[in-house]
Amino acid sequence: MSSPPSASASSSPPPCPKKMITLRSSDGATFEIEETAALQSKTLENMIHENCASTLIPVPNITGEVLARVVEFCSKHAEAGVDDESLGAWDEEFVAVDHTTLFDYIRAANFLEIPTLLDLGCQTVADMIKGKTPDEIKKTFKITTACTPEEEEEVRGENQWAFE
Amino acid sequence: MAFSKLPDDVISQIISLTTPRDACRVSSVSTSFRSIADSDQVWLKFLPPDHDKLVLPQVSPKKSLYLHLCDHPVPIGGNRNMVSARFETWSEPHIFSLDKKSAKKCFMIGARELAIPGGDDYRSWCWIAEPNSRFDQVAQLLFAGWFHIKARLETKMLSPKTRYAAYLVFQFRCHKSGFHRPAVSCVSVESDTDTHREWPTVVLDPGEGEPRSTRERGDGWLEIEMGEFYNENGDDGTLECSFKEVDEYTLRSGLVVEGIELRPKETY
């Protein structure tokens, strides 16, 4: 039984298939990411344009565990229809991790040139520093390469107002 | 991996997202942090973006320029080409500086730029030069039953995401009178339509044993807080800071007004 010809104009074109890129981490794990999400990384954007034929991009500096989360971040930020407030809450949860992981995210964002993730990571660390004394900063970040007492005294002397 | 193992320019970005006070504290943590925390890359972020439009001395590095701007307020705005026919002085409406700990912008609006109804009435107000003022002239209240002093500033000139307080900067002359009675003050924006809000009272010259809200500034002037305002994005239009008497039957005299200052309220 043939169906009658449609009275209206021809049906809308099929949706374009989303182009997927595959990223391979330093430890060989692979992750799929939509090209639109990957373009949030200036590094990946350049690689995609240089390497038009291939859809597999090696990311040697970043482990699978971190790369998975970076892919998640970029995908979330490329999603349509997410309001600022929800995205902000999602971001807050994303960075609620231990310091080592947070620094891994920052390092990855720096290497992949993802401004949104880099800004988020840096602001999170900045907020941990604000209002702390030098000793509290050293303790929070387990900094062991300290100034000599003389050097510390010199800095305090030059910037008394900051230590009041 | 440790914080200190992050690339230098990333550490610099992190420090520039804190405050000048925090940057100095970080610089005392280790030798490597000191060179990053003191770098031009960090302190350029603390300077106002349009600082190159200000008339500033050639001070280097950026940290020194920042500290210079905090300690040496600069006149901005006004019309240096306009000579007041009456007093033959330059018109310099505002004095601009930075709050050292937070890098937030501070403004002082001089008496000549305040709206003082009756300010030209020689029987009530006179304009005098005061040696320890940053302005050419200050306003002296000779004798009046009523007064209303108002300052206006565009919120876009203020630092975003900052809670500001306005302060009346003044002195008394020895023949002061009438300021033991309360006055009222208000700090609000045009878009604030809550006209029924009560203006808090302020007493410039409380009696012995009464609570004192005036404070010595350390520059020879006194100040009293007039109210506060939270500047989100600088898009609330014009900020108005008002100070006025409550009853016009109390005769007042002996008040000298240098101006109204806006500076961040938070302590850092």
Coordinates of C-alpha atoms in Angstrom, one line a residue:
Chain A
M1 CA 0.0 0.0 0.0
S2 CA 1.6 3.2 -1.0
S3 CA 1.3 6.2 1.2
P4 CA -0.3 9.3 -0.3
P5 CA 2.1 12.0 -1.3
S6 CA 2.5 14.5 1.5
A7 CA 0.6 17.7 1.0
S8 CA 3.0 19.9 2.8
A9 CA 6.5 20.6 1.6
S10 CA 9.1 17.8 1.9
S11 CA 10.0 16.8 5.4
S12 CA 12.8 18.6 7.2
P13 CA 16.3 17.4 6.5
P14 CA 17.7 14.7 8.7
P15 CA 19.7 16.0 11.7
C16 CA 23.4 16.2 10.8
P17 CA 25.3 13.4 12.5
K18 CA 27.5 14.8 15.3
K19 CA 31.1 14.5 14.5
M20 CA 32.9 12.6 17.2
I21 CA 36.6 12.9 18.0
T22 CA 38.5 10.2 19.9
L23 CA 41.1 11.2 22.4
R24 CA 43.8 8.8 23.7
S25 CA 45.3 9.4 27.1
S26 CA 48.9 8.9 28.1
D27 CA 48.0 5.4 29.5
G28 CA 46.2 4.3 26.3
A29 CA 42.6 4.8 27.3
T30 CA 40.3 6.3 24.6
F31 CA 37.4 8.7 25.0
E32 CA 34.8 9.9 22.6
I33 CA 33.9 13.6 22.5
E34 CA 31.7 15.6 20.2
E35 CA 33.7 17.9 18.0
T36 CA 31.7 20.9 19.3
A37 CA 32.7 20.1 22.8
A38 CA 36.4 19.5 21.8
L39 CA 36.6 22.9 20.2
Q40 CA 36.5 24.5 23.7
S41 CA 40.2 23.4 23.8
K42 CA 42.3 25.7 21.6
T43 CA 44.9 22.9 21.5
L44 CA 42.4 20.4 20.2
E45 CA 40.9 22.9 17.8
N46 CA 44.3 23.4 16.2
M47 CA 44.9 19.6 16.1
I48 CA 41.5 19.0 14.5
H49 CA 42.2 21.6 11.8
E50 CA 45.7 20.3 11.1
N51 CA 44.7 16.7 11.1
C52 CA 41.4 16.8 9.2
A53 CA 41.4 13.3 8.1
S54 CA 42.0 11.6 11.4
T55 CA 39.6 11.6 14.3
L56 CA 42.0 10.1 16.8
I57 CA 44.0 12.6 18.8
P58 CA 46.7 11.5 21.2
V59 CA 46.9 13.5 24.4
P60 CA 50.2 12.2 25.8
N61 CA 50.4 14.5 28.9
I62 CA 47.1 13.5 30.5
T63 CA 46.1 10.3 32.2
G64 CA 42.9 8.5 31.4
E65 CA 41.4 9.3 34.8
V66 CA 41.9 13.0 34.3
L67 CA 41.0 13.1 30.6
A68 CA 37.7 11.4 31.3
R69 CA 36.7 14.3 33.6
V70 CA 38.0 16.9 31.2
V71 CA 35.8 15.4 28.5
E72 CA 32.9 15.5 30.9
F73 CA 33.6 19.2 31.6
C74 CA 33.8 20.2 27.9
S75 CA 30.7 18.2 27.0
K76 CA 28.7 19.8 29.8
H77 CA 29.8 23.3 28.8
A78 CA 28.9 22.6 25.1
E79 CA 25.4 21.5 26.1
A80 CA 22.6 23.8 24.9
G81 CA 19.9 25.2 27.2
V82 CA 21.8 25.0 30.5
D83 CA 21.1 28.1 32.5
D84 CA 24.0 29.9 34.2
E85 CA 22.9 29.0 37.7
S86 CA 22.7 25.3 37.0
L87 CA 26.1 25.3 35.2
G88 CA 27.6 27.2 38.1
A89 CA 26.3 24.6 40.6
W90 CA 27.6 21.8 38.4
D91 CA 31.0 23.5 38.2
E92 CA 31.2 23.9 41.9
E93 CA 30.6 20.2 42.3
F94 CA 33.1 19.4 39.6
V95 CA 35.9 21.1 41.5
A96 CA 35.0 19.7 44.9
V97 CA 37.9 17.3 44.8
D98 CA 41.2 16.8 46.6
H99 CA 44.0 19.1 45.9
T100 CA 46.0 16.7 43.8
T101 CA 43.0 16.1 41.5
L102 CA 42.3 19.8 41.3
F103 CA 45.9 20.5 40.2
D104 CA 45.6 17.7 37.6
Y105 CA 42.6 19.5 36.2
I106 CA 44.4 22.8 36.1
R107 CA 47.4 21.3 34.5
A108 CA 45.2 19.6 31.9
A109 CA 43.3 22.8 31.2
N110 CA 46.5 24.7 30.8
F111 CA 48.0 22.1 28.4
L112 CA 44.7 21.8 26.4
E113 CA 44.1 25.6 26.6
I114 CA 40.5 25.3 27.9
P115 CA 40.0 28.8 29.4
T116 CA 36.7 28.0 31.2
L117 CA 38.3 25.1 33.1
L118 CA 41.5 26.9 33.7
D119 CA 39.7 29.9 35.2
L120 CA 37.5 27.7 37.3
G121 CA 40.4 25.7 38.7
C122 CA 42.5 28.8 39.3
Q123 CA 39.7 30.7 41.0
T124 CA 39.1 27.6 43.3
V125 CA 42.7 27.6 44.4
A126 CA 42.7 31.4 44.8
D127 CA 39.7 31.2 47.1
M128 CA 41.6 28.7 49.2
I129 CA 44.4 31.2 49.6
K130 CA 42.4 34.3 50.4
G131 CA 42.5 35.4 54.0
K132 CA 45.1 32.9 55.1
T133 CA 48.3 33.6 57.0
P134 CA 51.5 32.4 55.4
D135 CA 51.7 29.5 57.8
E136 CA 48.2 28.4 56.9
I137 CA 49.0 28.6 53.2
K138 CA 52.1 26.4 53.7
K139 CA 50.0 23.9 55.7
T140 CA 47.1 23.9 53.2
F141 CA 49.2 23.2 50.2
K142 CA 51.9 21.2 52.1
I143 CA 54.6 23.6 50.9
T144 CA 58.0 22.6 52.2
T145 CA 60.4 24.7 50.2
A146 CA 60.1 27.6 52.6
C147 CA 61.9 31.0 52.8
T148 CA 64.7 31.4 55.3
P149 CA 63.7 33.3 58.4
E150 CA 65.7 36.3 57.3
E151 CA 64.0 36.4 53.9
E152 CA 60.6 36.0 55.5
E153 CA 61.4 38.9 57.9
E154 CA 62.5 41.0 54.9
V155 CA 59.2 40.4 53.0
R156 CA 57.2 41.2 56.2
G157 CA 59.2 44.4 56.7
E158 CA 58.6 45.5 53.1
N159 CA 54.9 44.7 53.2
Q160 CA 53.8 45.4 56.8
W161 CA 50.3 46.5 55.8
A162 CA 49.6 43.0 54.4
F163 CA 50.4 41.3 57.6
E164 CA 48.4 43.4 60.0
Chain B
M1 CA 51.4 16.9 42.5
A2 CA 52.2 19.9 44.6
F3 CA 50.9 23.4 44.1
S4 CA 54.5 24.6 43.7
K5 CA 55.0 22.2 40.7
L6 CA 52.3 24.0 38.6
P7 CA 53.7 26.2 35.8
D8 CA 54.8 29.7 36.9
D9 CA 52.2 31.5 34.7
V10 CA 49.4 29.4 36.2
I11 CA 50.6 30.2 39.7
S12 CA 50.7 33.8 38.6
Q13 CA 47.1 33.6 37.4
I14 CA 46.0 32.0 40.7
I15 CA 47.7 34.7 42.8
S16 CA 46.2 37.5 40.6
L17 CA 42.8 36.1 41.4
T18 CA 43.4 36.7 45.1
T19 CA 44.0 40.2 46.6
P20 CA 47.1 42.4 47.0
R21 CA 47.2 41.5 50.7
D22 CA 47.1 37.8 49.9
A23 CA 49.8 38.2 47.2
C24 CA 52.2 39.7 49.7
R25 CA 51.5 36.9 52.2
V26 CA 52.1 34.3 49.4
S27 CA 55.4 36.1 48.6
S28 CA 56.6 35.3 52.1
V29 CA 56.0 31.5 51.8
S30 CA 59.0 30.6 49.6
T31 CA 61.7 32.2 47.4
S32 CA 60.1 30.9 44.2
F33 CA 56.7 32.1 45.2
R34 CA 58.2 35.5 46.1
S35 CA 59.4 36.2 42.5
I36 CA 56.0 35.1 41.0
A37 CA 53.9 37.0 43.6
D38 CA 55.9 40.2 43.1
S39 CA 55.9 40.0 39.3
D40 CA 54.4 42.6 36.9
Q41 CA 52.1 39.9 35.6
V42 CA 50.3 39.7 39.0
W43 CA 50.3 43.4 39.9
L44 CA 49.1 44.5 36.5
K45 CA 45.9 42.6 37.3
F46 CA 45.5 44.6 40.6
L47 CA 45.9 48.0 38.9
P48 CA 42.7 49.4 37.4
P49 CA 42.4 48.4 33.7
D50 CA 42.4 52.0 32.6
H51 CA 45.2 53.2 34.9
D52 CA 47.3 54.2 31.9
K53 CA 44.8 57.1 31.3
L54 CA 45.6 58.5 34.8
V55 CA 48.4 61.0 35.2
L56 CA 50.8 58.8 37.1
P57 CA 54.6 59.0 37.5
Q58 CA 56.8 56.6 35.7
V59 CA 57.2 54.1 38.5
S60 CA 58.4 50.6 38.0
P61 CA 57.8 47.7 38.7
K62 CA 54.0 47.4 38.6
K63 CA 53.9 46.6 42.3
S64 CA 55.6 49.9 43.2
L65 CA 53.2 51.7 40.9
Y66 CA 50.2 50.1 42.6
L67 CA 51.5 51.1 46.0
H68 CA 52.2 54.6 44.8
L69 CA 48.6 54.9 43.6
C70 CA 47.3 53.7 46.9
D71 CA 49.3 56.2 48.9
H72 CA 49.0 59.1 46.5
P73 CA 45.4 59.7 45.4
V74 CA 45.0 61.4 42.0
P75 CA 42.5 63.9 40.8
I76 CA 40.3 62.6 38.0
G77 CA 37.5 63.9 35.9
G78 CA 36.6 67.6 36.1
N79 CA 37.5 70.1 33.6
R80 CA 41.0 71.3 33.8
N81 CA 40.3 73.8 31.1
M82 CA 37.5 75.4 32.9
V83 CA 38.4 78.1 35.3
S84 CA 35.7 79.0 37.8
A85 CA 35.0 82.7 37.2
R86 CA 34.3 83.2 40.8
F87 CA 37.3 81.6 42.4
E88 CA 39.8 81.2 39.6
T89 CA 40.4 77.6 40.5
W90 CA 40.4 74.4 38.5
S91 CA 37.4 72.1 38.6
E92 CA 38.6 68.8 39.9
P93 CA 35.6 66.8 41.0
H94 CA 37.0 63.6 42.3
I95 CA 40.0 62.2 44.0
F96 CA 40.7 58.6 43.1
S97 CA 42.8 56.0 44.9
L98 CA 42.9 52.3 45.5
D99 CA 42.3 50.4 48.7
K100 CA 45.6 48.9 49.3
K101 CA 44.6 45.5 50.6
S102 CA 41.8 44.8 48.1
A103 CA 42.7 46.9 45.0
K104 CA 39.1 48.2 45.0
K105 CA 38.6 51.8 43.7
C106 CA 38.0 54.6 46.1
F107 CA 36.6 58.0 45.3
M108 CA 36.3 61.2 47.2
I109 CA 34.0 63.9 45.9
G110 CA 35.0 67.3 47.0
A111 CA 32.7 69.9 48.6
R112 CA 32.7 72.0 45.4
E113 CA 31.1 69.1 43.5
L114 CA 28.5 68.2 46.2
A115 CA 25.0 69.5 45.8
I116 CA 24.5 71.9 48.7
P117 CA 21.3 73.8 48.3
G118 CA 22.1 77.3 49.5
G119 CA 25.8 76.7 49.1
D120 CA 26.1 80.0 47.2
D121 CA 24.2 81.9 50.0
Y122 CA 27.0 83.9 51.6
R123 CA 25.0 84.1 54.8
S124 CA 25.0 80.3 55.2
W125 CA 28.1 78.9 53.6
C126 CA 31.5 80.1 52.7
W127 CA 34.2 78.5 50.6
I128 CA 37.6 78.5 52.1
A129 CA 41.0 77.1 51.4
E130 CA 42.1 74.6 54.0
P131 CA 45.8 73.6 54.0
N132 CA 45.3 70.0 54.9
S133 CA 42.6 69.4 52.3
R134 CA 43.2 67.5 49.0
F135 CA 40.9 70.0 47.4
D136 CA 41.4 73.7 46.6
Q137 CA 38.3 74.6 48.6
V138 CA 36.1 73.2 51.3
A139 CA 32.7 74.3 52.4
Q140 CA 32.1 76.0 55.8
L141 CA 28.6 76.2 57.3
L142 CA 28.4 79.6 58.9
F143 CA 24.8 79.6 60.1
A144 CA 21.8 77.7 58.9
G145 CA 18.6 76.0 60.2
W146 CA 18.6 73.5 57.5
F147 CA 21.1 71.8 55.3
H148 CA 21.2 69.0 52.8
I149 CA 24.4 67.7 51.3
K150 CA 24.4 65.3 48.4
A151 CA 27.0 63.5 46.3
R152 CA 26.3 61.6 43.1
L153 CA 28.5 59.1 41.4
E154 CA 27.9 56.6 38.5
T155 CA 28.0 53.1 39.9
K156 CA 29.9 52.0 36.7
M157 CA 32.9 53.9 38.1
L158 CA 33.0 51.7 41.2
S159 CA 34.7 48.2 41.5
P160 CA 32.2 45.4 40.8
K161 CA 31.1 42.9 43.4
T162 CA 32.1 45.2 46.2
R163 CA 30.2 46.5 49.2
Y164 CA 30.9 50.2 49.5
A165 CA 30.3 52.6 52.4
A166 CA 30.0 56.4 52.0
Y167 CA 31.6 58.7 54.6
L168 CA 31.0 62.4 55.2
V169 CA 34.5 63.9 55.7
F170 CA 34.3 67.0 58.0
Q171 CA 35.8 69.1 60.8
F172 CA 34.3 71.4 63.3
R173 CA 35.3 75.0 64.0
C174 CA 35.4 76.1 67.6
H175 CA 32.1 77.9 67.4
K176 CA 30.3 74.7 66.4
S177 CA 26.7 74.4 67.4
G178 CA 23.6 72.3 66.8
F179 CA 25.3 69.1 65.7
H180 CA 24.5 67.3 69.0
R181 CA 21.0 67.0 67.3
P182 CA 20.6 64.1 65.0
A183 CA 20.8 64.3 61.2
V184 CA 19.9 61.6 58.7
S185 CA 21.8 60.0 55.9
C186 CA 21.0 57.7 53.0
V187 CA 23.0 55.9 50.3
S188 CA 20.8 54.6 47.4
V189 CA 20.6 54.2 43.7
E190 CA 18.0 55.6 41.3
S191 CA 16.5 52.2 40.7
D192 CA 15.8 51.8 44.4
T193 CA 12.1 52.7 44.7
D194 CA 11.7 52.0 48.4
T195 CA 10.7 55.6 49.3
H196 CA 9.3 54.6 52.6
R197 CA 12.6 53.4 53.9
E198 CA 13.6 55.2 57.1
W199 CA 16.9 57.0 56.8
P200 CA 19.2 56.1 59.7
T201 CA 20.1 58.9 62.1
V202 CA 23.6 60.1 62.6
V203 CA 24.9 62.5 65.3
L204 CA 28.1 64.3 64.3
D205 CA 28.7 65.8 67.8
P206 CA 27.3 63.5 70.5
G207 CA 27.5 64.6 74.1
E208 CA 29.8 63.2 76.8
G209 CA 29.1 59.6 77.5
E210 CA 26.9 59.2 74.3
P211 CA 27.9 56.7 71.7
R212 CA 30.2 58.1 69.1
S213 CA 30.2 57.0 65.5
T214 CA 32.6 59.6 64.2
R215 CA 36.2 58.5 63.6
E216 CA 39.5 60.4 63.2
R217 CA 40.9 59.7 59.7
G218 CA 44.5 60.4 60.5
D219 CA 44.7 63.2 57.9
G220 CA 43.3 65.9 60.2
W221 CA 39.7 65.2 59.3
L222 CA 36.8 63.3 60.9
E223 CA 34.5 61.0 59.1
I224 CA 31.1 59.4 59.8
E225 CA 29.5 56.6 57.9
M226 CA 26.4 57.6 55.9
G227 CA 25.3 54.2 54.7
E228 CA 26.4 51.4 52.4
F229 CA 25.7 50.0 49.0
Y230 CA 26.5 46.7 47.3
N231 CA 27.8 47.3 43.7
E232 CA 27.2 44.1 41.7
N233 CA 28.1 45.0 38.1
G234 CA 28.1 48.8 38.1
D235 CA 24.9 48.9 36.1
D236 CA 22.6 50.4 38.8
G237 CA 22.8 53.9 37.4
T238 CA 23.6 56.8 39.7
L239 CA 24.5 56.4 43.3
E240 CA 23.2 59.2 45.6
C241 CA 24.6 59.8 49.1
S242 CA 22.6 62.3 51.1
F243 CA 23.1 63.9 54.5
K244 CA 20.6 66.3 55.9
E245 CA 19.2 67.7 59.1
V246 CA 16.0 66.4 60.7
D247 CA 14.6 69.6 62.1
E248 CA 15.3 72.9 60.6
Y249 CA 14.6 74.8 63.8
T250 CA 17.9 73.9 65.4
L251 CA 20.4 76.5 64.2
R252 CA 23.7 74.9 63.2
S253 CA 27.1 76.4 62.6
G254 CA 30.8 75.6 62.6
L255 CA 30.8 72.6 60.3
V256 CA 33.5 72.3 57.6
V257 CA 32.9 69.8 54.9
E258 CA 35.8 68.5 52.8
G259 CA 33.7 66.0 50.8
I260 CA 32.1 62.6 50.7
E261 CA 34.3 59.5 50.3
L262 CA 33.3 56.1 48.9
R263 CA 35.4 53.2 49.7
P264 CA 35.0 49.4 50.2
K265 CA 33.4 48.4 53.5
E266 CA 34.8 44.9 53.8
T267 CA 37.9 44.5 55.8
Y268 CA 40.4 42.3 54.1

